[in-house]
XYZ file of C-alpha atoms in Angstrom:
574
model
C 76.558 81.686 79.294
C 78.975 84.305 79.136
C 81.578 84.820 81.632
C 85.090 86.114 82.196
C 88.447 85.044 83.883
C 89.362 86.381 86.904
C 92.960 88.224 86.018
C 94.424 86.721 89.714
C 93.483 83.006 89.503
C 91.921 82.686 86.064
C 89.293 81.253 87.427
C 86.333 81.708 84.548
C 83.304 83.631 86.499
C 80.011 84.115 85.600
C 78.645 87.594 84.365
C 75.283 86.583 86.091
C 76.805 85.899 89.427
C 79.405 88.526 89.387
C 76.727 91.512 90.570
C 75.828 89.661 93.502
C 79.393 88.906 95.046
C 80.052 93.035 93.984
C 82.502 91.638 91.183
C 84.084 90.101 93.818
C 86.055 86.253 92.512
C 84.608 83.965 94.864
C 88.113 81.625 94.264
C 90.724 84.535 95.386
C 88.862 87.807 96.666
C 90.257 89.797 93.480
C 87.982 92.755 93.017
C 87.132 93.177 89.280
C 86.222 96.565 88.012
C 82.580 97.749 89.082
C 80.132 99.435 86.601
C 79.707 102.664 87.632
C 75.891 102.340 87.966
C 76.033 99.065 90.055
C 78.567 100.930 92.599
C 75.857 103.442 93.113
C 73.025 101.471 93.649
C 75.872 99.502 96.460
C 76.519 102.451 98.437
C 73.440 104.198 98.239
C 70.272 104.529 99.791
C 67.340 103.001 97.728
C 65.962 105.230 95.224
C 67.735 108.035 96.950
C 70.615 109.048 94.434
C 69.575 112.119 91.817
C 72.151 112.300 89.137
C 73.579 115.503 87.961
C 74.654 116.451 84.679
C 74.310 113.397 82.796
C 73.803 115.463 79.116
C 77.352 117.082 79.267
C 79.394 114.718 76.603
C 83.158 114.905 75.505
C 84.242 116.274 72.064
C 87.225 116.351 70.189
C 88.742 120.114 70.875
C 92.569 118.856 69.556
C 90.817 116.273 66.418
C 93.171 113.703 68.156
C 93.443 110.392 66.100
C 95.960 107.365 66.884
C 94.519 103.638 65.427
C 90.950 105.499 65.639
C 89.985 109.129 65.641
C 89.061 110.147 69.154
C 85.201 110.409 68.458
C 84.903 106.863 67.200
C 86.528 105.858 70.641
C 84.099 107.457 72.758
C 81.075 105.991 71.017
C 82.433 102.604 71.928
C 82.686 103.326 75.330
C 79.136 105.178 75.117
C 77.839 101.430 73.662
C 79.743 99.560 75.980
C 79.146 101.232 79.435
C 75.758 102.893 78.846
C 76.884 106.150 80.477
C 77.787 109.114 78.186
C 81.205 110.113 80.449
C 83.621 107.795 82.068
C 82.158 109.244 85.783
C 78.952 109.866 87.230
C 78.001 111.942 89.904
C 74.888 112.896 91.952
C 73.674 113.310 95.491
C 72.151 110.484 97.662
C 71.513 108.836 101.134
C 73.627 106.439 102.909
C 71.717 104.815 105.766
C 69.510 108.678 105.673
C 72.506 110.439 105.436
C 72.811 113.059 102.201
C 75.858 113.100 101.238
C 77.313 113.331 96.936
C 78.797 110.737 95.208
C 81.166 110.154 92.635
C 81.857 107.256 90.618
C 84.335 105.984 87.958
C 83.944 103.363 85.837
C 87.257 102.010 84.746
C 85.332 100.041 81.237
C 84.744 103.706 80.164
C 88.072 104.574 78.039
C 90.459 103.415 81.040
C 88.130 105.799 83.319
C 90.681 108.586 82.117
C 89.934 112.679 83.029
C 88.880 114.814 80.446
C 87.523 118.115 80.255
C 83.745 116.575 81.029
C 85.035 114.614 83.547
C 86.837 117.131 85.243
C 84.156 119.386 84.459
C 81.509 117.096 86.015
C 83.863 116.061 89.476
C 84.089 120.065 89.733
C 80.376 120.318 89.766
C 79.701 117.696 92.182
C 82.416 119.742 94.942
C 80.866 122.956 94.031
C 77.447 121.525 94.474
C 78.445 119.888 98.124
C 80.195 122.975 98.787
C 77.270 124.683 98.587
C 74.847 122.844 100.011
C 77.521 121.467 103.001
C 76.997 117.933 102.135
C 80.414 115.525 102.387
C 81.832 113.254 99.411
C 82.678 110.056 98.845
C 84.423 109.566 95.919
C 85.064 106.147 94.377
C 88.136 106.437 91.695
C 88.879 103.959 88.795
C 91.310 105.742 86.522
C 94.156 105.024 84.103
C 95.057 109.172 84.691
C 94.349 111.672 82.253
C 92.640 111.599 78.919
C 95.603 112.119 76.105
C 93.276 112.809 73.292
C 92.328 116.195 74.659
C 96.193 117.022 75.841
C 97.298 119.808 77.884
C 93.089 120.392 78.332
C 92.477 116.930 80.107
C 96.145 117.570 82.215
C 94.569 121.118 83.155
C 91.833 119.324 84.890
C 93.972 118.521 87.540
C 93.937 122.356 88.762
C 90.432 122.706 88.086
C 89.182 119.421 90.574
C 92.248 120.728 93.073
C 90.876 123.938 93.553
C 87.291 122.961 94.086
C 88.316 120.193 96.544
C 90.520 122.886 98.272
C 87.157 125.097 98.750
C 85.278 121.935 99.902
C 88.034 121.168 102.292
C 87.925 125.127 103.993
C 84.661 125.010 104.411
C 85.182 122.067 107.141
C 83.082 119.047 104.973
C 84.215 115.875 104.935
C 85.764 114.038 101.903
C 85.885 110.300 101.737
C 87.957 108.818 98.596
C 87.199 104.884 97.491
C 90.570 103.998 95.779
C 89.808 100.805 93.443
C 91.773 99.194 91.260
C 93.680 100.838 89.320
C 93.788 105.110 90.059
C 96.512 106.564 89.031
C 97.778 109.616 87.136
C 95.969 112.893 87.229
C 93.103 111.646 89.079
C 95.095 110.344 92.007
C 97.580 113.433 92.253
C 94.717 115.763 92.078
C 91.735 114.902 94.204
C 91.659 111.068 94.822
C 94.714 111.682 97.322
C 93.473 114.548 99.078
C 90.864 112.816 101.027
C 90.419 113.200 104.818
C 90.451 109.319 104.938
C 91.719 107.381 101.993
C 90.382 103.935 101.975
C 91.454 101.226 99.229
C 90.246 98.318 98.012
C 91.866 94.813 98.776
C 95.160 94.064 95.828
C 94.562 97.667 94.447
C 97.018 99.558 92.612
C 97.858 103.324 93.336
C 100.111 105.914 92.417
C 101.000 108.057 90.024
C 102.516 106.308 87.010
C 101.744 102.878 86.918
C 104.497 100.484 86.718
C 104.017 99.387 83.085
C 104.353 103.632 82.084
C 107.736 103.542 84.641
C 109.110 100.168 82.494
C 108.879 101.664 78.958
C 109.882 105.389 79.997
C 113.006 104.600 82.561
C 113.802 100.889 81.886
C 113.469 100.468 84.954
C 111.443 97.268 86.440
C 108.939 98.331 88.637
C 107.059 95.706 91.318
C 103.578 95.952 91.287
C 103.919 95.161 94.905
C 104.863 98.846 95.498
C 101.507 99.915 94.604
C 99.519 97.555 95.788
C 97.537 99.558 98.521
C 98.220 97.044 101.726
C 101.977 98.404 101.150
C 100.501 101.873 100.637
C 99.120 101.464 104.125
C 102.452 100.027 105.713
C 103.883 103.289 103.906
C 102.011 105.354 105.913
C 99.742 106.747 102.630
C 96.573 105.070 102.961
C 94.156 105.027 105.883
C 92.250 101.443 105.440
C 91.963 98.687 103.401
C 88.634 97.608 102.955
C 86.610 94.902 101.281
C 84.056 95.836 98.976
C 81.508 94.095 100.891
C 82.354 96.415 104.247
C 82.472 99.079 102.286
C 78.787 100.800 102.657
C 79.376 99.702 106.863
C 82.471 101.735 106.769
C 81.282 104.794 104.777
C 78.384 105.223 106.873
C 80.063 104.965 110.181
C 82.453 107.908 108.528
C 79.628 110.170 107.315
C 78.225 109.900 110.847
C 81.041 110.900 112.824
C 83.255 113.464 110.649
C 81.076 116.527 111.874
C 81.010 118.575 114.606
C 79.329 117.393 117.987
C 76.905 119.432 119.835
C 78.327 121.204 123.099
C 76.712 122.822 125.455
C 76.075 122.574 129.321
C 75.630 119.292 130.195
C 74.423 117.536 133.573
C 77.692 116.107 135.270
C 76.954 113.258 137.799
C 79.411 112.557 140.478
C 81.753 110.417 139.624
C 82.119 107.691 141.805
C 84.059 107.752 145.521
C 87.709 107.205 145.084
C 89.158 104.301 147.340
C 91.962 104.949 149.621
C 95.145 105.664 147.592
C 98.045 102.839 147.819
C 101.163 103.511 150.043
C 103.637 103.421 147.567
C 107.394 104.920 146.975
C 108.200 106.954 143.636
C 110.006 103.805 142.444
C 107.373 101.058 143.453
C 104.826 103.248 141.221
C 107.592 103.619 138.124
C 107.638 99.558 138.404
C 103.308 99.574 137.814
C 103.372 102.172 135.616
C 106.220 99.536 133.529
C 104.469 96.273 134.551
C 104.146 93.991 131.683
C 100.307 92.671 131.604
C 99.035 96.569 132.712
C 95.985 97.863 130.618
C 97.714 99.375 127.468
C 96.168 101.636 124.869
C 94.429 99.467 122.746
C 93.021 97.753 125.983
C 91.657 100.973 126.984
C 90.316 101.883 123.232
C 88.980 98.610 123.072
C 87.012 99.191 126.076
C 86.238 102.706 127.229
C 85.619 103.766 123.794
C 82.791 102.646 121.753
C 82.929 101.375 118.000
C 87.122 102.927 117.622
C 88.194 102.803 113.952
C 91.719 103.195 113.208
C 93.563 105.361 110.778
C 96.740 104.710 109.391
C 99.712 106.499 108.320
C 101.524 110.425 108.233
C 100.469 110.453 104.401
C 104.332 110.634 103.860
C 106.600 108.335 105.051
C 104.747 105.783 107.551
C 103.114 104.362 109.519
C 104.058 104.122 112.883
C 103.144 101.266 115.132
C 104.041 103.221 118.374
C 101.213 105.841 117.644
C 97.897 104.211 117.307
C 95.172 106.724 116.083
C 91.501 107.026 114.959
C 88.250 108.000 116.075
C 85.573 106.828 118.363
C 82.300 107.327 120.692
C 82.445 108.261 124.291
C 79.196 109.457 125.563
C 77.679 109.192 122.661
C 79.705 112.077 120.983
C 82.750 111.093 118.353
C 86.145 111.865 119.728
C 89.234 111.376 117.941
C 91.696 109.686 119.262
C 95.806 109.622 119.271
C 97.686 107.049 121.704
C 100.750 105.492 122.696
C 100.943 102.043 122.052
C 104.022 100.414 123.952
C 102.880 96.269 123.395
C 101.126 93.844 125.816
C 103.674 91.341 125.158
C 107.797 91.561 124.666
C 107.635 90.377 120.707
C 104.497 93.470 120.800
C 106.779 95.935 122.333
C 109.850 95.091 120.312
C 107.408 96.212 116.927
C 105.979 99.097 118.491
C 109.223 99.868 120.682
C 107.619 100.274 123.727
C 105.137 103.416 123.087
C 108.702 105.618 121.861
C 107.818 106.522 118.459
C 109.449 108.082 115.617
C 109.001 111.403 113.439
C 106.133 109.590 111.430
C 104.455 108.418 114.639
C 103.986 112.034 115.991
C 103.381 113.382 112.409
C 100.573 110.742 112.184
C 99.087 112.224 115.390
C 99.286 115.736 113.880
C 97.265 114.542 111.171
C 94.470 113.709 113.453
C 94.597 116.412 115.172
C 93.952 118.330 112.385
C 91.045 116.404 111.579
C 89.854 117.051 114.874
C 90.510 120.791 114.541
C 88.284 120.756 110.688
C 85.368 119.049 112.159
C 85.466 120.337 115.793
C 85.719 117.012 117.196
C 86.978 116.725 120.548
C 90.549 115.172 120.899
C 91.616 112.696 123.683
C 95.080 110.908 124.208
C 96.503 108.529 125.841
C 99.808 108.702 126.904
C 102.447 105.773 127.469
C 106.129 105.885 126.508
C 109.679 106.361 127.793
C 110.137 109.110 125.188
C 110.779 109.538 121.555
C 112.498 106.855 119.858
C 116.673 107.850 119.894
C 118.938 107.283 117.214
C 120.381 108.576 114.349
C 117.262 107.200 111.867
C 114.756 109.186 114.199
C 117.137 112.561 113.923
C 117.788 111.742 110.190
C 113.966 111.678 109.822
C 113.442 115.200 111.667
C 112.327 114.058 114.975
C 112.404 117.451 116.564
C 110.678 119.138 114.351
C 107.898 116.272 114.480
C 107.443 116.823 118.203
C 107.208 120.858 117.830
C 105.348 120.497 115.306
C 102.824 118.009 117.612
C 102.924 120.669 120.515
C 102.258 123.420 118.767
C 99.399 122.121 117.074
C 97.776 120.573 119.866
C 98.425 123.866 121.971
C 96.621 125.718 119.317
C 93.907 123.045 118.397
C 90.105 124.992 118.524
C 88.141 121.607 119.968
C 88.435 120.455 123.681
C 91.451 118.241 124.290
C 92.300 115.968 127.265
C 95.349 114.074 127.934
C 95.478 110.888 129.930
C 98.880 109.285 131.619
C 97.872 105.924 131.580
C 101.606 104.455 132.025
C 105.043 106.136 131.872
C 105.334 109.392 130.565
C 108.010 110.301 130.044
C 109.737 113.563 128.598
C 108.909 115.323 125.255
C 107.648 112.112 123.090
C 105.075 112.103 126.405
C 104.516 116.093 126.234
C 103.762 115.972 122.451
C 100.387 114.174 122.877
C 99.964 115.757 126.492
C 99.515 119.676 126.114
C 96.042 119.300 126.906
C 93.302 121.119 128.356
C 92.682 118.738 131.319
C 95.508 116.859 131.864
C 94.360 113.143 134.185
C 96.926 110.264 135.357
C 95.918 107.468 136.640
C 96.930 106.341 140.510
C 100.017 104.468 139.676
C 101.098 106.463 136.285
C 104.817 108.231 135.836
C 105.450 111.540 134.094
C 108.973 112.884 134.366
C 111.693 115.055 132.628
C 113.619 111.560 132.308
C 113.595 108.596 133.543
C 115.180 107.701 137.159
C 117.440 105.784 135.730
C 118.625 107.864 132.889
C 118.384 110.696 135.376
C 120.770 108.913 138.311
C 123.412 107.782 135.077
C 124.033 111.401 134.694
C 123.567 113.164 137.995
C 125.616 109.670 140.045
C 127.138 108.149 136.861
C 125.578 105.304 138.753
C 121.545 103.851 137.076
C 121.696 102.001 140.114
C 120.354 105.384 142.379
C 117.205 105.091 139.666
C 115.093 104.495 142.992
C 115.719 107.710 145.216
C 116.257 109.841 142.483
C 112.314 108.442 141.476
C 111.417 110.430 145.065
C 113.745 113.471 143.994
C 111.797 114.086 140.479
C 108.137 114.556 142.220
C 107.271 112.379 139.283
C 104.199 110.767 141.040
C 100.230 111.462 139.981
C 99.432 112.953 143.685
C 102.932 114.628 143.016
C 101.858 116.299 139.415
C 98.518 117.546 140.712
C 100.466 119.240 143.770
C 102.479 121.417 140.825
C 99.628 121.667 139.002
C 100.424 119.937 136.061
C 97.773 117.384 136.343
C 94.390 118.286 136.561
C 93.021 115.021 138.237
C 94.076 111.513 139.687
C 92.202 108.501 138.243
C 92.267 105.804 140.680
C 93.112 102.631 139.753
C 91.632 98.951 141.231
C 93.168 97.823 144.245
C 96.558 96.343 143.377
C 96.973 98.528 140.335
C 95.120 98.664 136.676
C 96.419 94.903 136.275
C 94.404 93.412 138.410
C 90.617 94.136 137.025
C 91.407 95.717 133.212
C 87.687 95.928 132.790
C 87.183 98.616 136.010
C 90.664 100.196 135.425
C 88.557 101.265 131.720
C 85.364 102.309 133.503
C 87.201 104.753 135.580
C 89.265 106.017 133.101
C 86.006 106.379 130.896
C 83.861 108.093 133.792
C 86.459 110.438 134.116
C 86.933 111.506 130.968
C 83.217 111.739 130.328
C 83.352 114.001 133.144
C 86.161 116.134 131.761
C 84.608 116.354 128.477
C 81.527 117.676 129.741
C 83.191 120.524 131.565
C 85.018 121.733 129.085
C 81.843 121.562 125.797
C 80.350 123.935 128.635
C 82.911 126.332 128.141
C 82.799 129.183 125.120
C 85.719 128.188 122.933
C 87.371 131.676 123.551
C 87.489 131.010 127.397
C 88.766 127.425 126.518
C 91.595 128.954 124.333
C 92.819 131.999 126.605
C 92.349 129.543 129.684
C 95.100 126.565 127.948
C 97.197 129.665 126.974
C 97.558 130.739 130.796
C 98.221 127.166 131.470
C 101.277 126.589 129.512
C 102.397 129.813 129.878
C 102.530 130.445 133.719
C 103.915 126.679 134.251
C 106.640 126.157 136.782
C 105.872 129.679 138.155
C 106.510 128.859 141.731
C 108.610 130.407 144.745
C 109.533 133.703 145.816
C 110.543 135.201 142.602
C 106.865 134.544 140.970
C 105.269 135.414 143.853
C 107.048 139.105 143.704
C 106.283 138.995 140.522
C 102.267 138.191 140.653
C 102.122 140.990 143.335
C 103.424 143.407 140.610
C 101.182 142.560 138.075
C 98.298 142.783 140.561
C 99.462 146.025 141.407
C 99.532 147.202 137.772
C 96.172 145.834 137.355
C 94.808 147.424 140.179
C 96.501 150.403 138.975
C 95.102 150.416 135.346
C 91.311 149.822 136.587
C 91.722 152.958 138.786
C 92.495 154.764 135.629
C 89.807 153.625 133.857
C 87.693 154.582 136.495
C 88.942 158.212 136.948
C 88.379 158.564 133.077
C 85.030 157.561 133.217
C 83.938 159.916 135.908
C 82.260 163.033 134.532
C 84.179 166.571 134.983
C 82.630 168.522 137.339
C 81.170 171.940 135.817
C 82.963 175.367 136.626
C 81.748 177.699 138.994
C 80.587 181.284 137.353
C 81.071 184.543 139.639
């Protein structure tokens, strides 16, 4: 019977078998190239996919010939695939859900872009354009087709600009990196995915490492491309076996879309306890005790079903900054939280919640995605601050936290922020310029910490505890200045002592907050965050003169409008 040898282990596999495992080796995992047809009938939908354009076929527009004239090369491939192009594309259901795929089959002249291909990749965008259906894309791809030169590199531009369309019109794009994509298909529309996901031991990039060897001299590790270091690097979202593949994609197509809004019924949440007696420095120690509910306790359990996305899509992928999306309710939220470590080896890899340029830049990402499929946004807040140091300034970390503010300040969806630990100065305020801002009981949100705070007022860190009561840094403290909106209270003894309830409460609460704010026209949501950030820390004599003026003015200005309005009275005639 014929078979083949698995490139990783050389193990010699079965053609008969291989369809059943998904071209999967049984020995070592590898994941062979997929025909094209065999990926479609995977991922969708019995009987559900329609293919489009299958008559358009390649020509020869340059009469290319190397060993073989360019014709006699694509009726190989034609023989030895069974499709006419090197992708095919079509619309389908996954799990009921339309959506249009595209596939590339790598046996199909390297699963290189020509003018067809890019022709027939435009077509499908175009087509889900119109019809506001999302993609999935599954890549296979050596780059661009050199026997139709500068007409197979043009493609690039022509696939770009039809993604870019897709993209505006707020549809979601899923891209399927296998093994290999590189070239002009990954620099053109397999990278511009709103989540990336990879195959297990694929390589990605732009030239491949045999192209970088011969050109440069150069060696160049395969490692580097293989996409579990693209995910470390911050450029890849997942890494997924093709077996969890159709789970993954479906869970995706469900939740990238807008949720309904609307006024909701709000129950009463439940009857706070009486708070804890507790100094500004007892609560700093809680909010910093090791074993307290962290993040990923929290996503883990007031969130249902949270998937995690990796990376800035530039430089990293931050541990600190732990990101995604997830049900509450019943509706998708995304998520973006501070992740300071449940144990000391934990927080010495995530450094304690304080994360760097490509943490908050990671979180801006999401938030975008939030922002194209008018998602709701929640985070979680828990850090010191912003990592110091001269690697964090050398990698722009003050840009990466304006950058955060202003585009969660600015961000269209419903946002809420929730202190769950320490916050503490602008790495806190960067995921915290919410809507509704809640802290739980024993929480900490300050300028600085008490004890960087008493090192510069006292030259002494040892003052940390009554400067703690001189910063008003407390939850009942915030919502007295009215920069929280609400205090989550915690289980008797703290969040520590019954994880499970500490989640419930912080859930029920943010159900709550949720549902008050989809009740609100978007407009009034905007202009109503605006006021809130712009008239903070407007307290004491001065603003209070000041409010009476512009109350005056307004009273003033309606009077006007009023007098204007009245109709002139008519002359008298003698």
């Amino acid at each position: 019977m014929e078979s083949r040898i698995c490139p990783r282990c050389q193990a010699s596999l079965d053609r008969a078998a291989l369809a059943p495992s998904l071209y999967v080796c049984p020995s070592c995992g590898f994941h062979l190239p997929m025909p094209a047809r065999e990926r479609v009938a995977q991922l969708a939908d019995a009987r559900s996919f329609r293919e489009w354009d299958r008559g358009l076929t390649s020509v020869d527009p340059l009469g290319f010939a190397d060993q073989k004239p360019y014709r006699e090369r694509l009726a190989e491939a034609r023989e030895l695939t069974g499709l006419r192009e090197a992708v095919v594309t079509g619309e389908a259901t996954l799990d009921g859900q339309p959506f249009v795929l595209i596939v590339f089959d790598f046996q199909f002249l390297g699963g290189t872009m020509g003018s067809v291909v890019g022709e027939k990749v435009a077509r499908a965008f175009e087509r889900a354009t119109r019809s506001r259906k999302p993609v999935v894309a599954v890549t296979a791809s050596g780059g661009a087709r050199m026997q139709e030169g500068i007409l197979s590199l043009l493609q690039m531009a022509k696939t770009a600009a039809c993604v870019g369309q897709h993209h505006a019109a707020g549809l979601p794009y899923v891209a399927v990196l296998s093994n290999p994509t590189f070239g002009g298909v990954a620099a053109s529309f397999a990278a511009r995915g709103d989540v990336l996901v990879a195959e297990p031991g694929a390589l990605v990039g732009f030239v491949g490492p045999r192209v970088v060897e011969m050109t440069t001299g150069e060696s160049a590790p395969e490692e580097a491309y293989r996409a579990e270091t693209l995910v470390r690097n911050g450029l890849v979202d997942l890494v997924v076996p093709r077996g969890q593949q159709r789970r993954v994609l479906g869970y995706l197509l469900r939740h990238l879309r807008p949720q309904p809004s609307g006024r909701v019924a709000r129950p009463p949440l439940p009857p706070a306890g009486q708070p804890a007696v507790l100094s500004a420095w007892e609560r700093v120690q809680l909010a910093r005790r090791v074993g307290r509910p962290t993040s990923v306790d929290y996503l883990s359990r007031a969130f249902d079903g949270f998937l995690e996305l990796h990376g800035d899509r530039g430089s990293g992928d931050d541990p600190a900054v732990v990101a995604g999306l997830g049900e509450v309710d019943g509706h998708t939220v995304f998520v973006v939280a501070q992740e300071r470590g449940r144990t000391p080896e934990e927080q010495q890899v995530r450094r304690r919640g304080m994360a760097m340029p490509e943490g908050f830049r990671k979180a801006c990402r999401v938030m975008q995605l939030a922002s194209k499929f008018r998602v709701p946004l929640v985070t979680l807040v828990d850090t010191p601050g912003a990592y110091p140091g001269p690697e964090s300034e050398r990698r722009g970390i003050a840009a990466a936290i304006a950058e955060c503010l202003s585009t969660m300040v600015a961000l269209p969806v419903p946002t809420v922020a929730v202190v769950i630990g320490e916050g503490g100065s602008g790495g806190a305020l960067a995921l915290a310029t919410a809507d509704r801002v809640l802290m739980l009981e024993h929480a900490v949100y300050s300028v600085i910490s008490p004890e960087g705070a008493a090192a510069i007022l006292y030259r002494n860190a040892g003052r940390a505890p009554e400067v703690a009561e001189a910063l008003h840094l407390t939850s009942t403290d915030l919502v007295r200045l009215g920069v929280v909106d609400r205090v989550v209270p915690e289980p008797l003894g703290g969040a520590h002592a019954d994880p499970d309830r500490a989640a419930q409460l912080v859930r029920d609460h943010l159900v709550d907050a949720l549902r008050e704010l989809g009740a609100l026209p978007q407009a009034r949501r905007l202009r109503d965050r605006y006021r809130r950030y712009r008239h903070v820390g407007q307290v004491g004599a001065y603003w209070k003169v000041a409010l009476r003026e512009e109350l005056a003015e307004l009273r003033e200005g309606v009077a006007r409008r009023l007098r204007r309005a009245q109709p002139a009275k008519p002359q008298e005639t003698g």
